Amino acid sequence: MAKQLEQIKSECSECMLCPLGQTRTNIVFGVGNPNAELMFVGEAPGESEDLTGIPFVGRAGKLFDKFLLAVGIDRNEVYIANILKCRPPQNRDPKPEEEDLCTRYLDEQIEAIKPKYIVCLGRIAAMRLIKEDFRIMSEHGVWFEKEKYKICAVLHPSAILRDPRKNELMLKDMMNIRDVVFGEERH
Ligand code: URA
């Protein structure tokens, strides 16, 4: 039997498996519908997320919310989590050993939620969940079949903040995700 999300969260909140446990303010476990068909997975908490314990609430999160709104996906109907549950100092990239230790929680979340679709937000999540040599600029928006779900990646919202010309690409991918997951009638 899959563990319940609350149980996984309570185990995660005690976690000291890697040094990030010593510098976090809060774990950022994940939020949303525990029965979601669609799950988004980002990289790691930033400063605002560390302070609130909620994923994607900072600048990148606000932009992500705009894309969700633009394509008619309600944040409450999906589930949003990250590869790492604790903030890396100065928002550096997660270290492979941190990911190795932390993904047990994400694996358990996926087991509990059983989403039909997973969308990776950015390269780091895609390299961990889709394939090690994932190329975000050539493979974003492409669906891959895993045993238990379909999975694709979109650009990380921070990458769009850095280069707003990528806005259109993101919007196109998000519209495709909406059509695949919820059907074309939701426009
Ligand atoms: N970036 C991420 O990848 N995840 C968050 O929760 C916030 C910013």
Short mmCIF file of C-alpha atoms and ligand atoms in Angstrom, two decimals:
data_model
loop_
_atom_site.label_atom_id
_atom_site.label_comp_id
_atom_site.label_asym_id
_atom_site.label_seq_id
_atom_site.Cartn_x
_atom_site.Cartn_y
_atom_site.Cartn_z
CA MET A 1 0.00 0.00 0.00
CA ALA A 2 1.27 3.44 -0.88
CA LYS A 3 1.98 5.64 2.10
CA GLN A 4 -0.39 8.55 2.61
CA LEU A 5 0.92 12.00 1.76
CA GLU A 6 0.59 13.19 5.37
CA GLN A 7 2.80 10.36 6.58
CA ILE A 8 5.44 11.01 3.92
CA LYS A 9 5.34 14.72 4.79
CA SER A 10 5.83 14.08 8.47
CA GLU A 11 8.83 11.81 7.77
CA CYS A 12 10.24 14.39 5.37
CA SER A 13 9.87 17.20 7.89
CA GLU A 14 12.30 15.40 10.23
CA CYS A 15 14.78 14.68 7.43
CA MET A 16 18.48 15.26 8.10
CA LEU A 17 19.80 12.95 5.38
CA CYS A 18 21.81 15.73 3.73
CA PRO A 19 23.31 19.01 4.99
CA LEU A 20 20.44 21.07 3.53
CA GLY A 21 18.42 19.92 6.52
CA GLN A 22 20.59 22.15 8.72
CA THR A 23 20.05 25.34 6.74
CA ARG A 24 16.38 25.08 5.78
CA THR A 25 13.68 27.20 7.42
CA ASN A 26 10.91 24.85 6.25
CA ILE A 27 10.70 21.77 4.11
CA VAL A 28 8.79 22.48 0.91
CA PHE A 29 6.95 19.21 0.55
CA GLY A 30 4.33 19.89 -2.11
CA VAL A 31 0.80 21.26 -2.43
CA GLY A 32 -2.37 20.57 -4.31
CA ASN A 33 -4.88 17.87 -5.06
CA PRO A 34 -3.82 14.52 -3.54
CA ASN A 35 -5.74 12.78 -6.35
CA ALA A 36 -4.38 14.96 -9.16
CA GLU A 37 -4.09 13.50 -12.64
CA LEU A 38 -1.42 16.07 -13.41
CA MET A 39 1.65 16.70 -11.31
CA PHE A 40 4.29 19.40 -11.87
CA VAL A 41 7.79 18.83 -10.54
CA GLY A 42 10.28 21.69 -10.20
CA GLU A 43 13.86 21.78 -9.04
CA ALA A 44 14.22 23.00 -5.48
CA PRO A 45 12.80 25.67 -3.19
CA GLY A 46 14.04 29.25 -3.43
CA GLU A 47 14.02 31.85 -0.68
CA SER A 48 10.26 32.56 -0.69
CA GLU A 49 9.46 28.86 -0.73
CA ASP A 50 11.88 28.15 2.14
CA LEU A 51 10.19 30.89 4.17
CA THR A 52 6.60 29.78 3.44
CA GLY A 53 6.97 26.02 2.96
CA ILE A 54 4.99 26.29 -0.30
CA PRO A 55 6.41 25.53 -3.77
CA PHE A 56 6.48 28.16 -6.52
CA VAL A 57 5.38 31.24 -4.60
CA GLY A 58 8.32 33.53 -5.47
CA ARG A 59 8.93 35.40 -8.76
CA ALA A 60 9.20 32.22 -10.82
CA GLY A 61 6.09 30.85 -9.12
CA LYS A 62 4.08 33.98 -9.90
CA LEU A 63 5.04 33.66 -13.56
CA PHE A 64 4.13 29.97 -13.48
CA ASP A 65 0.70 30.92 -12.04
CA LYS A 66 0.18 33.25 -15.02
CA PHE A 67 0.80 30.38 -17.44
CA LEU A 68 -1.59 28.13 -15.53
CA LEU A 69 -4.23 30.87 -15.64
CA ALA A 70 -3.58 31.59 -19.33
CA VAL A 71 -4.32 27.98 -20.32
CA GLY A 72 -7.17 27.45 -17.84
CA ILE A 73 -5.50 25.06 -15.40
CA ASP A 74 -6.46 25.62 -11.77
CA ARG A 75 -3.53 25.39 -9.35
CA ASN A 76 -5.81 23.54 -6.90
CA GLU A 77 -6.60 20.71 -9.31
CA VAL A 78 -2.96 19.75 -9.87
CA TYR A 79 -0.17 18.77 -7.49
CA ILE A 80 3.07 20.75 -7.37
CA ALA A 81 6.32 19.48 -5.85
CA ASN A 82 10.06 19.68 -6.33
CA ILE A 83 12.97 17.27 -6.69
CA LEU A 84 14.57 18.71 -3.53
CA LYS A 85 12.47 19.51 -0.49
CA CYS A 86 15.02 21.87 1.08
CA ARG A 87 16.54 25.05 -0.30
CA PRO A 88 20.10 24.88 -1.60
CA PRO A 89 22.08 27.90 -0.29
CA GLN A 90 22.11 30.88 -2.69
CA ASN A 91 19.81 28.87 -4.97
CA ARG A 92 22.72 26.90 -6.43
CA ASP A 93 21.90 23.80 -8.51
CA PRO A 94 21.08 20.68 -6.48
CA LYS A 95 24.05 18.34 -6.04
CA PRO A 96 23.59 14.80 -7.42
CA GLU A 97 24.04 13.32 -3.94
CA GLU A 98 21.32 15.62 -2.56
CA GLU A 99 18.98 14.48 -5.33
CA ASP A 100 19.87 10.82 -4.67
CA LEU A 101 18.96 11.18 -1.01
CA CYS A 102 15.87 13.33 -1.49
CA THR A 103 14.06 11.69 -4.41
CA ARG A 104 12.75 8.94 -2.11
CA TYR A 105 10.17 11.49 -0.94
CA LEU A 106 9.17 12.44 -4.48
CA ASP A 107 8.98 8.75 -5.46
CA GLU A 108 6.65 8.15 -2.52
CA GLN A 109 4.55 11.19 -3.43
CA ILE A 110 4.16 9.86 -6.98
CA GLU A 111 3.21 6.44 -5.57
CA ALA A 112 0.58 8.04 -3.34
CA ILE A 113 -0.90 10.45 -5.90
CA LYS A 114 -0.62 8.15 -8.93
CA PRO A 115 -0.77 10.97 -11.50
CA LYS A 116 -1.39 10.01 -15.13
CA TYR A 117 0.81 12.86 -16.29
CA ILE A 118 3.94 14.47 -14.89
CA VAL A 119 5.38 17.74 -16.21
CA CYS A 120 8.94 18.61 -15.26
CA LEU A 121 9.59 22.30 -14.77
CA GLY A 122 13.08 22.73 -16.18
CA ARG A 123 16.14 20.73 -17.03
CA ILE A 124 17.07 19.53 -13.54
CA ALA A 125 13.76 17.72 -12.98
CA ALA A 126 13.77 16.40 -16.55
CA MET A 127 17.28 14.97 -16.20
CA ARG A 128 16.23 13.21 -13.02
CA LEU A 129 12.76 11.97 -14.05
CA ILE A 130 12.95 11.53 -17.84
CA LYS A 131 16.55 10.76 -18.80
CA GLU A 132 20.02 11.78 -17.73
CA ASP A 133 20.91 13.35 -21.08
CA PHE A 134 17.66 15.33 -21.47
CA ARG A 135 18.14 18.44 -23.66
CA ILE A 136 15.64 21.04 -22.59
CA MET A 137 15.82 23.30 -25.66
CA SER A 138 15.28 20.48 -28.16
CA GLU A 139 13.05 18.15 -26.12
CA HIS A 140 10.71 20.45 -24.18
CA GLY A 141 7.07 19.66 -24.88
CA VAL A 142 7.81 16.09 -26.04
CA TRP A 143 5.85 13.36 -24.22
CA PHE A 144 7.67 10.25 -23.02
CA GLU A 145 5.95 7.04 -21.88
CA LYS A 146 6.99 5.64 -18.52
CA GLU A 147 5.51 2.50 -17.01
CA LYS A 148 3.03 4.32 -14.80
CA TYR A 149 2.61 7.75 -16.38
CA LYS A 150 3.31 9.98 -19.36
CA ILE A 151 5.92 12.65 -18.76
CA CYS A 152 7.22 15.76 -20.51
CA ALA A 153 9.23 18.84 -19.59
CA VAL A 154 8.74 22.54 -20.12
CA LEU A 155 11.18 25.38 -19.59
CA HIS A 156 11.71 26.44 -16.02
CA PRO A 157 9.82 29.70 -15.32
CA SER A 158 13.11 31.25 -14.07
CA ALA A 159 14.57 30.69 -17.54
CA ILE A 160 11.66 32.70 -18.97
CA LEU A 161 12.22 35.47 -16.43
CA ARG A 162 15.82 35.63 -17.63
CA ASP A 163 14.77 35.59 -21.31
CA PRO A 164 11.18 36.72 -21.92
CA ARG A 165 11.50 35.77 -25.61
CA LYS A 166 10.90 32.20 -24.40
CA ASN A 167 7.38 33.15 -23.31
CA GLU A 168 5.76 31.93 -26.55
CA LEU A 169 7.46 28.53 -26.38
CA MET A 170 6.21 28.04 -22.84
CA LEU A 171 2.68 29.08 -23.70
CA LYS A 172 2.58 26.64 -26.61
CA ASP A 173 3.81 23.77 -24.41
CA MET A 174 1.34 24.63 -21.66
CA MET A 175 -1.55 24.67 -24.15
CA ASN A 176 -0.49 21.25 -25.41
CA ILE A 177 -0.34 19.94 -21.83
CA ARG A 178 -3.83 21.25 -21.14
CA ASP A 179 -5.18 19.60 -24.32
CA VAL A 180 -3.48 16.25 -23.60
CA VAL A 181 -4.51 16.12 -19.94
CA PHE A 182 -7.94 17.74 -19.94
CA GLY A 183 -9.05 17.35 -23.54
CA GLU A 184 -9.48 19.97 -26.20
CA GLU A 185 -12.85 21.19 -24.92
CA ARG A 186 -11.22 23.17 -22.11
CA HIS A 187 -10.30 26.36 -23.98
N1 URA B 1 11.92 27.01 -8.40
C1 URA B 1 11.65 25.68 -8.29
O1 URA B 1 12.17 24.87 -9.03
N2 URA B 1 10.83 25.31 -7.33
C2 URA B 1 10.21 26.15 -6.50
O2 URA B 1 9.43 25.71 -5.65
C3 URA B 1 10.50 27.53 -6.65
C4 URA B 1 11.35 27.93 -7.61
#
